[in-house]
mmCIF file of C-alpha atoms and ligand atoms in Angstrom:
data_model
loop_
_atom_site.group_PDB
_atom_site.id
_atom_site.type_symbol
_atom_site.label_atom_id
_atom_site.label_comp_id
_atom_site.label_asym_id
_atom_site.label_seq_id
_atom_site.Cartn_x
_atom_site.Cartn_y
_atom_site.Cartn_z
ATOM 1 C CA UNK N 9 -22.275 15.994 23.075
ATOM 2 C CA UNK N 10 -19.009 17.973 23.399
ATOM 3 C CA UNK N 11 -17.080 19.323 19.955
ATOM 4 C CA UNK N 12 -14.144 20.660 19.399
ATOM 5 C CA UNK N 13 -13.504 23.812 17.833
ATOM 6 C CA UNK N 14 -10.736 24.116 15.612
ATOM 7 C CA UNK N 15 -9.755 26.959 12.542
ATOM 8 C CA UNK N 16 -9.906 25.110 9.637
ATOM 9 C CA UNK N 17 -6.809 24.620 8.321
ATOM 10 C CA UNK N 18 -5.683 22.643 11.696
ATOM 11 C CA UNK N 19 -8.838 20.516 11.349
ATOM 12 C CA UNK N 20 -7.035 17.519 9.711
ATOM 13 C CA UNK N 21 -3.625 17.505 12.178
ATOM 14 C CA UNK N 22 -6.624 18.258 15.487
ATOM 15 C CA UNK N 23 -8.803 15.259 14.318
ATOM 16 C CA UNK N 24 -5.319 13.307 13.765
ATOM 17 C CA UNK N 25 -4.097 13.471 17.223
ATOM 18 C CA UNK N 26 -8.282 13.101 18.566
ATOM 19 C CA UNK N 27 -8.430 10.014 17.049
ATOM 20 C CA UNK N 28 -4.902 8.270 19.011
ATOM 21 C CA UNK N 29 -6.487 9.701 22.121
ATOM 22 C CA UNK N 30 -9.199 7.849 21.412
ATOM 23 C CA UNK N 31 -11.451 11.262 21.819
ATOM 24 C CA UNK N 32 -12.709 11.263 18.443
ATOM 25 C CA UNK N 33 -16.561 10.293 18.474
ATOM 26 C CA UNK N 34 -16.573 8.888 14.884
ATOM 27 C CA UNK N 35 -20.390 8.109 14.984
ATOM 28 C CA UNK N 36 -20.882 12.248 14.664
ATOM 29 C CA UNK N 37 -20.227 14.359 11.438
ATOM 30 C CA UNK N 38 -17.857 17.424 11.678
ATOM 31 C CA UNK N 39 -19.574 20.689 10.687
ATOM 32 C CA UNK N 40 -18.018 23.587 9.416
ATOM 33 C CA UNK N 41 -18.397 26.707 10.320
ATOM 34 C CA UNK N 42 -17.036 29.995 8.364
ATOM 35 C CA UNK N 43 -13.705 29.377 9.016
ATOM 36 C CA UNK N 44 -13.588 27.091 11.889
ATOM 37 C CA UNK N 45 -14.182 22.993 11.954
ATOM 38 C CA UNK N 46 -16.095 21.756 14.930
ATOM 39 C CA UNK N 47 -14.985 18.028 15.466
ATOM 40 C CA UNK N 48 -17.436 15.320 17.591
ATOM 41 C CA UNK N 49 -15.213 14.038 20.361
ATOM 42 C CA UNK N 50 -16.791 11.529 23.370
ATOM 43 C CA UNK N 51 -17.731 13.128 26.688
ATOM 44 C CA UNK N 52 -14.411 12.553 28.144
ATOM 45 C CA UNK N 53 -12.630 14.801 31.003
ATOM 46 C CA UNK N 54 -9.745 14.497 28.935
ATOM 47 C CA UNK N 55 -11.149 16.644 25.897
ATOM 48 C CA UNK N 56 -11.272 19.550 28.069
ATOM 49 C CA UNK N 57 -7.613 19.623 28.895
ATOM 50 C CA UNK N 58 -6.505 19.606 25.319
ATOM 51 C CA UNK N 59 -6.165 23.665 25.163
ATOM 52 C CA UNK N 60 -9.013 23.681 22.266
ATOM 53 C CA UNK N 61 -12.071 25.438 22.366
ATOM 54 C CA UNK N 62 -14.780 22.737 23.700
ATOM 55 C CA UNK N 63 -18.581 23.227 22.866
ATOM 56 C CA UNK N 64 -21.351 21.455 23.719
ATOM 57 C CA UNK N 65 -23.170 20.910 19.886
ATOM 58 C CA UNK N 66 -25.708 18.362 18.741
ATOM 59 C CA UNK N 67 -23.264 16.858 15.556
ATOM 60 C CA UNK N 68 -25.382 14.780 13.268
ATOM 61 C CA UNK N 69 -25.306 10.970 13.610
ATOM 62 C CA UNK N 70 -23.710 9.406 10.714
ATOM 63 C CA UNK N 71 -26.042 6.920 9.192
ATOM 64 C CA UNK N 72 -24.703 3.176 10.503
ATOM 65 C CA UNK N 73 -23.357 2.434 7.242
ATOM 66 C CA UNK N 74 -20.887 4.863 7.139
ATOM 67 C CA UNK N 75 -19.544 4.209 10.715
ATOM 68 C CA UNK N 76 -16.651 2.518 10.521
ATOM 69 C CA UNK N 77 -16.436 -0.867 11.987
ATOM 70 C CA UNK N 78 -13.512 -3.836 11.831
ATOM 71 C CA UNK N 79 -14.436 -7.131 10.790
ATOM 72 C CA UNK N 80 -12.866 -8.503 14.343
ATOM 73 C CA UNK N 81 -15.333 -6.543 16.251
ATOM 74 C CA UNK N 82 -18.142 -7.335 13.733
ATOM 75 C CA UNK N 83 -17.445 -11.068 13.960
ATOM 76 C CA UNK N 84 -16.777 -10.948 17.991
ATOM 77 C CA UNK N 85 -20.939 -11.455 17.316
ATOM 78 C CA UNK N 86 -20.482 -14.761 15.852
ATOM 79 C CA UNK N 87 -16.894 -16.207 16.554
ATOM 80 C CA UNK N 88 -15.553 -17.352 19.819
ATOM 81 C CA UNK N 89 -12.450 -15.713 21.349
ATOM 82 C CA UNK N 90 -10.276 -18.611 20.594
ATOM 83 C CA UNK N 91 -11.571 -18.199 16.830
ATOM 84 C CA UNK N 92 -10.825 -14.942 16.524
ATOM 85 C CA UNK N 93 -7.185 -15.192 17.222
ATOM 86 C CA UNK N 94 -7.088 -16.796 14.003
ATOM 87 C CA UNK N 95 -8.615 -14.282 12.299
ATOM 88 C CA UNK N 96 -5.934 -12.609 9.771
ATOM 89 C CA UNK N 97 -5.604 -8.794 8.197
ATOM 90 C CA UNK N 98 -7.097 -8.986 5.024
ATOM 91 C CA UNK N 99 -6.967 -6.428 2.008
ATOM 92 C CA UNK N 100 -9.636 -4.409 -0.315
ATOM 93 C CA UNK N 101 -8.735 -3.571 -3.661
ATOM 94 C CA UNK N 102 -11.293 -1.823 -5.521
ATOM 95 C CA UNK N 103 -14.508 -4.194 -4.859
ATOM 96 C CA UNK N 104 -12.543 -7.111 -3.822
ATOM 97 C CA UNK N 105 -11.410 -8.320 -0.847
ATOM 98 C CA UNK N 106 -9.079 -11.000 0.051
ATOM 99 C CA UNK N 107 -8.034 -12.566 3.236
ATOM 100 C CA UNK N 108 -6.297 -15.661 4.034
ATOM 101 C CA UNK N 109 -8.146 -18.480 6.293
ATOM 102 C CA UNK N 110 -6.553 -20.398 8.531
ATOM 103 C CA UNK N 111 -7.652 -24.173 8.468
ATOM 104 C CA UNK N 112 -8.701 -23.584 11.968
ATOM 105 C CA UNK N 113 -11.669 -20.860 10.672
ATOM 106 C CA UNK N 114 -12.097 -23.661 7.865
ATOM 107 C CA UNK N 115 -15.992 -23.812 9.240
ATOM 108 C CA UNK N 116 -16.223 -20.081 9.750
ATOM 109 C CA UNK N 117 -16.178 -19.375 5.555
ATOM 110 C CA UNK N 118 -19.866 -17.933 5.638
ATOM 111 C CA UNK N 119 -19.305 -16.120 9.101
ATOM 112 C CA UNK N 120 -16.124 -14.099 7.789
ATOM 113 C CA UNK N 121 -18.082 -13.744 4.716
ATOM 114 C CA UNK N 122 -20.720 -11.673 6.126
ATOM 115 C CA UNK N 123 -18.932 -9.992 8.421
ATOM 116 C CA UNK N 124 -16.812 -8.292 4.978
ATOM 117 C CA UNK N 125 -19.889 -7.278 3.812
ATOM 118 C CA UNK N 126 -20.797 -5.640 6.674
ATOM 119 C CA UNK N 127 -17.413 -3.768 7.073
ATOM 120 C CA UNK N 128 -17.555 -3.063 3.279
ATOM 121 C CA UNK N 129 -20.727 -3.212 1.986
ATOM 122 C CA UNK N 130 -19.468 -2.169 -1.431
ATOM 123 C CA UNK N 131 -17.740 -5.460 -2.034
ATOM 124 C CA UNK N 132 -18.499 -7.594 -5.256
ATOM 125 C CA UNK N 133 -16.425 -10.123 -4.861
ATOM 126 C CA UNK N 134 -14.457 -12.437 -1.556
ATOM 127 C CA UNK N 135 -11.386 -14.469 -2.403
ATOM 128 C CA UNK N 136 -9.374 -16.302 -0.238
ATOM 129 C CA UNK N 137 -5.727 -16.499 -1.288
ATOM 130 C CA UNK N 138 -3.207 -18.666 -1.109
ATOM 131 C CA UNK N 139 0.345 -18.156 -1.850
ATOM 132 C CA UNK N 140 2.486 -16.294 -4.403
ATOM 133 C CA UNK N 141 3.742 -18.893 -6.924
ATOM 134 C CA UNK N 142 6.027 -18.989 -9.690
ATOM 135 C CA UNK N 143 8.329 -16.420 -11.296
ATOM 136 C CA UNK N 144 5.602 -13.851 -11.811
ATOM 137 C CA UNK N 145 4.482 -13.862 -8.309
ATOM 138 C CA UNK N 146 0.829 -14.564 -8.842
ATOM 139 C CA UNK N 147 -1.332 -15.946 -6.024
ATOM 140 C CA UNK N 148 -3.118 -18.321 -6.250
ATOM 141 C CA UNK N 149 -7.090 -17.047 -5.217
ATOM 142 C CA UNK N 150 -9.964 -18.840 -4.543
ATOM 143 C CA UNK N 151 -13.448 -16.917 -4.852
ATOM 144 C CA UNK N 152 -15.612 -17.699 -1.861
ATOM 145 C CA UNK N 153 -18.445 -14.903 -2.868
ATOM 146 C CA UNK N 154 -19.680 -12.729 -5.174
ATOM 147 C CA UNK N 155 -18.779 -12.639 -8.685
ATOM 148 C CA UNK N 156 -16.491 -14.928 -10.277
ATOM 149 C CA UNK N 157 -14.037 -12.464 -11.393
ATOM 150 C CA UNK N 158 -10.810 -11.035 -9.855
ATOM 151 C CA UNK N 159 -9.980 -7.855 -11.960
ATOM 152 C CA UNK N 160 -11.141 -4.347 -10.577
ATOM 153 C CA UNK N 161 -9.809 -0.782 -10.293
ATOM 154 C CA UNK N 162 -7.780 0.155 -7.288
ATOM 155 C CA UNK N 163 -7.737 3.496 -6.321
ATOM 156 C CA UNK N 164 -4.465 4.499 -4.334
ATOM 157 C CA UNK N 165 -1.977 7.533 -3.838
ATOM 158 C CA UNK N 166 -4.388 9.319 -6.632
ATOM 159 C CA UNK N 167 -4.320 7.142 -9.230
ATOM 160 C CA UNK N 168 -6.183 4.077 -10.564
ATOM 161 C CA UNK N 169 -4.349 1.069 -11.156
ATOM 162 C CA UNK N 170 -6.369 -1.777 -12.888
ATOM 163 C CA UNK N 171 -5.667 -5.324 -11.628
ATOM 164 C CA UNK N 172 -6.113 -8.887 -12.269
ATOM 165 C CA UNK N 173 -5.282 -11.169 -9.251
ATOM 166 C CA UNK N 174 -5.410 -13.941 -11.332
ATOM 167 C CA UNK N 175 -2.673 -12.431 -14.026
ATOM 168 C CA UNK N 176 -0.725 -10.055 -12.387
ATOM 169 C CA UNK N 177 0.960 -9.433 -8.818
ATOM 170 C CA UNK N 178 -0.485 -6.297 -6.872
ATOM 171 C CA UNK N 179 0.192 -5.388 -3.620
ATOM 172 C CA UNK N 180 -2.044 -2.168 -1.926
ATOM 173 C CA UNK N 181 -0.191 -2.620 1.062
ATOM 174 C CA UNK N 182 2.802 -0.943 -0.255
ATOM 175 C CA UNK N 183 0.497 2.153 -0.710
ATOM 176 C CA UNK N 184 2.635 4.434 1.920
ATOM 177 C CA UNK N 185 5.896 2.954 0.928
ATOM 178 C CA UNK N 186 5.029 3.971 -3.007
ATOM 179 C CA UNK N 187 4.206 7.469 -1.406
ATOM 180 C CA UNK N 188 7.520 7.358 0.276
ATOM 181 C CA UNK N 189 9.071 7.227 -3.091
ATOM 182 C CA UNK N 190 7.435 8.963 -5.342
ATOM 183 C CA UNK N 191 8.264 12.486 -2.324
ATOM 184 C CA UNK N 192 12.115 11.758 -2.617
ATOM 185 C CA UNK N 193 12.173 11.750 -6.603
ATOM 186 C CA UNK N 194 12.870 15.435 -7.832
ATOM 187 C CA UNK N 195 11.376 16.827 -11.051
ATOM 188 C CA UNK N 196 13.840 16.392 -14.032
ATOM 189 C CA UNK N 197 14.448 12.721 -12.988
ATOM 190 C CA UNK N 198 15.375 10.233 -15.322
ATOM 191 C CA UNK N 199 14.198 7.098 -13.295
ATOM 192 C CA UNK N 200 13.948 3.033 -14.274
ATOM 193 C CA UNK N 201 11.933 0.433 -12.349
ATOM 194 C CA UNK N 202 12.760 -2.883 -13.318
ATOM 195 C CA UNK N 203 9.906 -5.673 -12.257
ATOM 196 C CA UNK N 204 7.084 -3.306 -13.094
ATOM 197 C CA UNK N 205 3.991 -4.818 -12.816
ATOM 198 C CA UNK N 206 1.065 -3.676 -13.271
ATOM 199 C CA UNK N 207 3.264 -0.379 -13.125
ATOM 200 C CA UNK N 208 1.901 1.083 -9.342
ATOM 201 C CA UNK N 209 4.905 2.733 -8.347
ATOM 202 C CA UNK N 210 5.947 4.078 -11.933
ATOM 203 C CA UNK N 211 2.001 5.531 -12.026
ATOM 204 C CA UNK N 212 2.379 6.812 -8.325
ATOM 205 C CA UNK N 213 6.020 8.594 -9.066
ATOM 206 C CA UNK N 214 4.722 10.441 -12.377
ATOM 207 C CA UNK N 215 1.452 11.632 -10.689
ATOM 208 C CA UNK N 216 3.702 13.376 -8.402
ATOM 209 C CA UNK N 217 6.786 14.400 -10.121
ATOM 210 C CA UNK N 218 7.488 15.435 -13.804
ATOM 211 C CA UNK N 219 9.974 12.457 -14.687
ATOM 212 C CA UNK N 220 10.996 10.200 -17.341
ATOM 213 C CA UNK N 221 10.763 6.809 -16.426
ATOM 214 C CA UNK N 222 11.568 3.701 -17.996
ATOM 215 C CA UNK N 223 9.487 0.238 -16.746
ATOM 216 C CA UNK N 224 10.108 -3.354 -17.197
ATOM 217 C CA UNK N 225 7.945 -6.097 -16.755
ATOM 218 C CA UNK N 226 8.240 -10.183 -17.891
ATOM 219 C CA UNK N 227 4.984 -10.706 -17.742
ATOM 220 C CA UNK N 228 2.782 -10.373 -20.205
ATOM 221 C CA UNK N 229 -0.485 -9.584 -18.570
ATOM 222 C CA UNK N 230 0.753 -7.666 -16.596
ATOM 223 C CA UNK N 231 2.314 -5.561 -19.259
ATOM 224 C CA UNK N 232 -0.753 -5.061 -21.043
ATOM 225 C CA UNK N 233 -2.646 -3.987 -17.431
ATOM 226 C CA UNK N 234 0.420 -1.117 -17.129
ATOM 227 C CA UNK N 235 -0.195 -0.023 -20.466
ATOM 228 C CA UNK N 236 -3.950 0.093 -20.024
ATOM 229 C CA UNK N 237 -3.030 1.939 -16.547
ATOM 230 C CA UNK N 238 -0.963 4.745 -18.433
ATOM 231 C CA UNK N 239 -3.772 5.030 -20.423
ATOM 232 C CA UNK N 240 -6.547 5.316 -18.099
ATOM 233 C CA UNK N 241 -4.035 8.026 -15.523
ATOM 234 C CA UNK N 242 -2.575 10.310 -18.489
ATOM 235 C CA UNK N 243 -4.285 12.877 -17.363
ATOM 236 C CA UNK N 244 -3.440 12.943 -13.858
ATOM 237 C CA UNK N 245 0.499 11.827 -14.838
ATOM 238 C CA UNK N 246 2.852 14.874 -13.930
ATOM 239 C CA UNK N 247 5.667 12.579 -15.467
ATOM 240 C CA UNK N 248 6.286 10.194 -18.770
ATOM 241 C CA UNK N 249 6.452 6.147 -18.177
ATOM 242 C CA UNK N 250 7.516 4.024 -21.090
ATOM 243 C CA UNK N 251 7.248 0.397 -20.590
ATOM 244 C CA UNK N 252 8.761 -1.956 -21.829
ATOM 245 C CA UNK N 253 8.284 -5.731 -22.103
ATOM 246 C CA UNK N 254 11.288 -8.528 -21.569
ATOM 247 C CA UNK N 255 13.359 -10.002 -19.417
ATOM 248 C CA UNK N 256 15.090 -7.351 -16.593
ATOM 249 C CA UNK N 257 18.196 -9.343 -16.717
ATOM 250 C CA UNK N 258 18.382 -9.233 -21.016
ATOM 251 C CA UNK N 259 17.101 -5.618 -21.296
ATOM 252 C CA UNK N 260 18.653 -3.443 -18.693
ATOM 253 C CA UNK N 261 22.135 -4.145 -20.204
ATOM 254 C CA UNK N 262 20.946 -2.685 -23.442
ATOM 255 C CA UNK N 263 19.537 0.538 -21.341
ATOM 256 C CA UNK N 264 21.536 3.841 -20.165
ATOM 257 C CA UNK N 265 22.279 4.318 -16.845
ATOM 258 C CA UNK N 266 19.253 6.659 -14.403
ATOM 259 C CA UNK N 267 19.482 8.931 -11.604
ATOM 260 C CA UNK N 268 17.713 6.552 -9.956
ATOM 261 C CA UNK N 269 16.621 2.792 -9.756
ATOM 262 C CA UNK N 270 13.229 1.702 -8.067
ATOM 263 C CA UNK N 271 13.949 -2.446 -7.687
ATOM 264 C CA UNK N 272 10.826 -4.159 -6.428
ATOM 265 C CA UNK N 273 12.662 -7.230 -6.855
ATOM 266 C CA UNK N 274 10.465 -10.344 -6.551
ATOM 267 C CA UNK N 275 11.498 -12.802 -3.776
ATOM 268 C CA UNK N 276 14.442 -15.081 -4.601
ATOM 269 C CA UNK N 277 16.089 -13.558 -7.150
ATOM 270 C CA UNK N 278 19.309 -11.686 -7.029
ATOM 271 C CA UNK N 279 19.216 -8.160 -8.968
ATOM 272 C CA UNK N 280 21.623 -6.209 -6.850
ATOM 273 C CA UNK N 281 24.420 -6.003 -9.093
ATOM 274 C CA UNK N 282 22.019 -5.339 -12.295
ATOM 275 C CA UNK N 283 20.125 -2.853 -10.503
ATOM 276 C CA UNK N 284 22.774 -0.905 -8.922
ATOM 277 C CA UNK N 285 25.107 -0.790 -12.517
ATOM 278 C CA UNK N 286 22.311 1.516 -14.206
ATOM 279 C CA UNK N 287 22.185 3.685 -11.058
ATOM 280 C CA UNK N 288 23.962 6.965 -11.249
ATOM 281 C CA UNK N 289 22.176 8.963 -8.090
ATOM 282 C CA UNK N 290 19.997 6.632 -6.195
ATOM 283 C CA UNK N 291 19.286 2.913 -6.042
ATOM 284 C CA UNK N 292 16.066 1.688 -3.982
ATOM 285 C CA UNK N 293 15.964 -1.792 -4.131
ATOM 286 C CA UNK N 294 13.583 -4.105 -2.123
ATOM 287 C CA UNK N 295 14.237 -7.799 -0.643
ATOM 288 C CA UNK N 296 13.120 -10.070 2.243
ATOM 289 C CA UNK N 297 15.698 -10.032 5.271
ATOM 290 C CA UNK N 298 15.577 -11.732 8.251
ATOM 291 C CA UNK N 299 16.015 -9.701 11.068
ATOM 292 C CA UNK N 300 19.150 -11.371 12.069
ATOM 293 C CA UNK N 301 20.767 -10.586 8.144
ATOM 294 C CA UNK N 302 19.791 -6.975 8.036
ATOM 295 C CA UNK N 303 23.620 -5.919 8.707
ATOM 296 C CA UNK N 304 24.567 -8.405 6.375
ATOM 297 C CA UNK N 305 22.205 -7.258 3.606
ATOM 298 C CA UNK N 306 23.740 -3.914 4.239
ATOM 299 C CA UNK N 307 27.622 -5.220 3.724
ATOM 300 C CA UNK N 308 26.977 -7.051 0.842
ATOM 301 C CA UNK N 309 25.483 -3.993 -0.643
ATOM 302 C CA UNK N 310 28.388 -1.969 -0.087
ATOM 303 C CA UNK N 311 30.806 -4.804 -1.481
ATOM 304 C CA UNK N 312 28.767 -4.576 -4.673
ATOM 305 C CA UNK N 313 29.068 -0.940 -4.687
ATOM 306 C CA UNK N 314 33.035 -1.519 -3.940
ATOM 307 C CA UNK N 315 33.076 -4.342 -7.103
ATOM 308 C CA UNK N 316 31.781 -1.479 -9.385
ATOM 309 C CA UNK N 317 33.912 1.319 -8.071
ATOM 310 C CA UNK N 318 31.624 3.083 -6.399
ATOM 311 C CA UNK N 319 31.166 5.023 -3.331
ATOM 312 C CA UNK N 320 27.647 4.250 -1.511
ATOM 313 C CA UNK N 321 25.828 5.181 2.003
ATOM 314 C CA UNK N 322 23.036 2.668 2.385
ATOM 315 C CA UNK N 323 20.202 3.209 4.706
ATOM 316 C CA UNK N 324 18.355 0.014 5.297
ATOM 317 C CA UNK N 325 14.211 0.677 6.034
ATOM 318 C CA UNK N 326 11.999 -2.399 7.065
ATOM 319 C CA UNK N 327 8.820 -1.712 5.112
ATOM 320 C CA UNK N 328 6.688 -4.672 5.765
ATOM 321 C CA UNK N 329 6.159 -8.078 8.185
ATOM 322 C CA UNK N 330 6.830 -10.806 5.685
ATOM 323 C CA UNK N 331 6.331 -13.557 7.807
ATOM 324 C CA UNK N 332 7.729 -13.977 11.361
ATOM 325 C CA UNK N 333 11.296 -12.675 11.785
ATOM 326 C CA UNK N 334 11.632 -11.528 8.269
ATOM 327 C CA UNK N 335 11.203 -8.633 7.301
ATOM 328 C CA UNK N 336 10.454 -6.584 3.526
ATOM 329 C CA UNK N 337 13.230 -3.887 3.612
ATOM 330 C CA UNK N 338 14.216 -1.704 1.537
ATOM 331 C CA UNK N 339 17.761 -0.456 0.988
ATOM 332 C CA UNK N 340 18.273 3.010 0.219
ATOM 333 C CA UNK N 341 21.738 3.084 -1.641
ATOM 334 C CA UNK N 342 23.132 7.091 -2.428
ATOM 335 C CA UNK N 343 25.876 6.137 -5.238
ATOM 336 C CA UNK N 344 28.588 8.996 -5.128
HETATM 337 N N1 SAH J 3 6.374 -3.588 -8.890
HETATM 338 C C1 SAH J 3 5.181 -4.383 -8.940
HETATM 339 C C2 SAH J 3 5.472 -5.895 -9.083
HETATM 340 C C3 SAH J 3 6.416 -6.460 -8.066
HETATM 341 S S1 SAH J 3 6.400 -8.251 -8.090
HETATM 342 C C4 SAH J 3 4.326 -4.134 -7.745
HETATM 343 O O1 SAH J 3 4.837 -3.714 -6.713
HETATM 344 O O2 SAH J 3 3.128 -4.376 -7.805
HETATM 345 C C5 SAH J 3 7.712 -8.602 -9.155
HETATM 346 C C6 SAH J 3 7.366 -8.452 -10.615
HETATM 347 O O3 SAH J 3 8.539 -8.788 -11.361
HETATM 348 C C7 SAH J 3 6.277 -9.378 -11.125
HETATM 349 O O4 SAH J 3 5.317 -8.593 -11.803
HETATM 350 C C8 SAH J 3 6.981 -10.329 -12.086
HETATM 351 O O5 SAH J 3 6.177 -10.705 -13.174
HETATM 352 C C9 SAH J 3 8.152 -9.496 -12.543
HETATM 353 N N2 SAH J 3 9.330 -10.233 -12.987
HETATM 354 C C10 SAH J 3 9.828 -11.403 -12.496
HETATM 355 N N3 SAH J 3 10.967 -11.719 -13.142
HETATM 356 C C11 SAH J 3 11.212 -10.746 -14.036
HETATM 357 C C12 SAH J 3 12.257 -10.507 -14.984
HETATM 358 N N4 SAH J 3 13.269 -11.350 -15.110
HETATM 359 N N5 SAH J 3 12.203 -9.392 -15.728
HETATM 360 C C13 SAH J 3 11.178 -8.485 -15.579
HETATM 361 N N6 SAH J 3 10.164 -8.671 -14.714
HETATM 362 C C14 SAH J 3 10.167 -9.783 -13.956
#
């Protein structure tokens, strides 16, 4: 089988742009050698005409459980095409994994099941979920295997964050958008994130930057998870978090003003005007936008910014689906 020579340090970018070809042979290990990388690709015409050096090198097989598989192409084995349409993404956090079923894969339970345990055979535990409910945004979760718990340790962005489905909202989807953040805050930052949770982006920003920041969070449980997080990170934390536990609307009024305001506002309720009044540099403040709002989202920013006497540029980013034509965005508001 053909591989890919490569000097190490280009390895990562090479395998990168091999794997959107569709070139990558992902069954193989890489192999190092002195300072080069040789990378498995598939005998392909298309591998020669890359401009890299092409070898032909027995790579190792990985063993099958380390090949990466999706659960659609696991299941294609036991669903019909028509089922599978219904399938939906699904997410792992630590040893848990949750996916939604559709009453049409209501019979399929056991199926979709075993297929999760063949993508991830590290899982302890299968929930189904439901919806986020109440003013905390918890889901409600139904465990469908494994054992009956739904706390674990998610690792993301370098840190561990400890969860509890059933007392706290977590979402590892925002993984790249928490990564986003925590590259545009500068050392020396004094920076407050309202609706904390279990404290993921305050534990993602301080593990990259050396900050001060200030986190609020209603909820009880998950206050005590953030503190516990703190905890169990302080030695990978670059930055300081104190948290604090109340009400956003009846603390932030007692608090200074920060270079900048993280808002993962939960759905529904209004913090613009809160959030952007303790702002002095940079507001970043999430909400869910239909598509056809997005320009209106963006106007009634800058009204608020006008109410307050300040001069803003705001920079609208779509971060997520939320559910068909509306979107998770996040406005980036400079205050000047
Ligand atoms: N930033 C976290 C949580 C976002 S969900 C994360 O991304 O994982 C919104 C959070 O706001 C929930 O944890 C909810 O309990 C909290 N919350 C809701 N109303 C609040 C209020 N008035 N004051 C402080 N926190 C609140």
């Amino acid at each position: 089988m053909p591989a890919v020579k490569v000097p190490r340090r280009e390895a990562e970018p090479v395998k990168r742009r091999l794997k959107k070809l569709n070139l990558y042979d992902g069954k193989r290990r890489p192999r190092r050698e002195d300072e080069y990388v040789l990378l498995p690709v598939i005998e392909d015409g298309r591998v020669y005409s890359l401009g890299y050096e092409v070898l032909p090198v027995e790579l190792p097989l990985r063993p099958e459980r380390q090949i990466y598989k999706n659960l659609e192409s696991v299941l294609a084995e036991r669903l019909s095409r028509e089922e599978l349409k219904y399938l939906r993404r699904y997410d792992v956090m630590g040893d848990i994994a949750v996916i939604q079923i559709p009453p049409e894969l209501e019979h399929r339970i056991e199926d979709i099941v075993w297929g999760l345990r063949k993508v991830h055979p590290f899982l302890k535990v299968i929930a189904r979920k439901g919806f986020h409910e109440g003013a905390f945004r918890i889901r409600d979760y139904s465990i469908i295997w494994g054992e009956e718990r739904l706390e674990t340790v998610h690792r993301e962005n370098g840190v561990q964050i400890k969860v509890d489905l059933s007392k706290a909202f977590f979402n590892p989807r925002m993984k790249g958008e928490r990564y986003r953040l925590a590259q545009l805050v500068r050392d020396g930052e004094r920076v407050l994130i309202p609706f904390a949770g279990v404290l993921p982006y305050a534990l993602v920003v301080a593990r990259y930057r050396r900050v001060k920041i200030t986190a609020v969070e209603l909820n009880k449980e998950a206050y005590e998870l953030g503190l516990e997080n703190v905890e169990r990170n302080r030695k990978r934390l670059k930055g300081e978090i104190e948290f604090l536990h109340g009400d956003a609307f009846k603390v932030l009024p007692e608090l200074p003003s920060y270079d900048r305001v993280v808002s993962p506002t939960p759905r529904g309720v209004d913090a613009l005007a809160l959030t952007l009044s303790k702002a002095e540099r940079w507001l970043h403040y999430y909400d869910f936008v239909h598509e056809g709002e997005i320009e209106r989202f963006r106007a009634r920013i800058l009204e608020e910014c006008l109410k307050l006497g300040r001069d803003c540029a705001v920079r609208v980013k779509k971060v997520s689906d939320f559910k068909p034509h509306v979107f998770k965005v996040c406005a980036d508001v400079e205050v000047r």
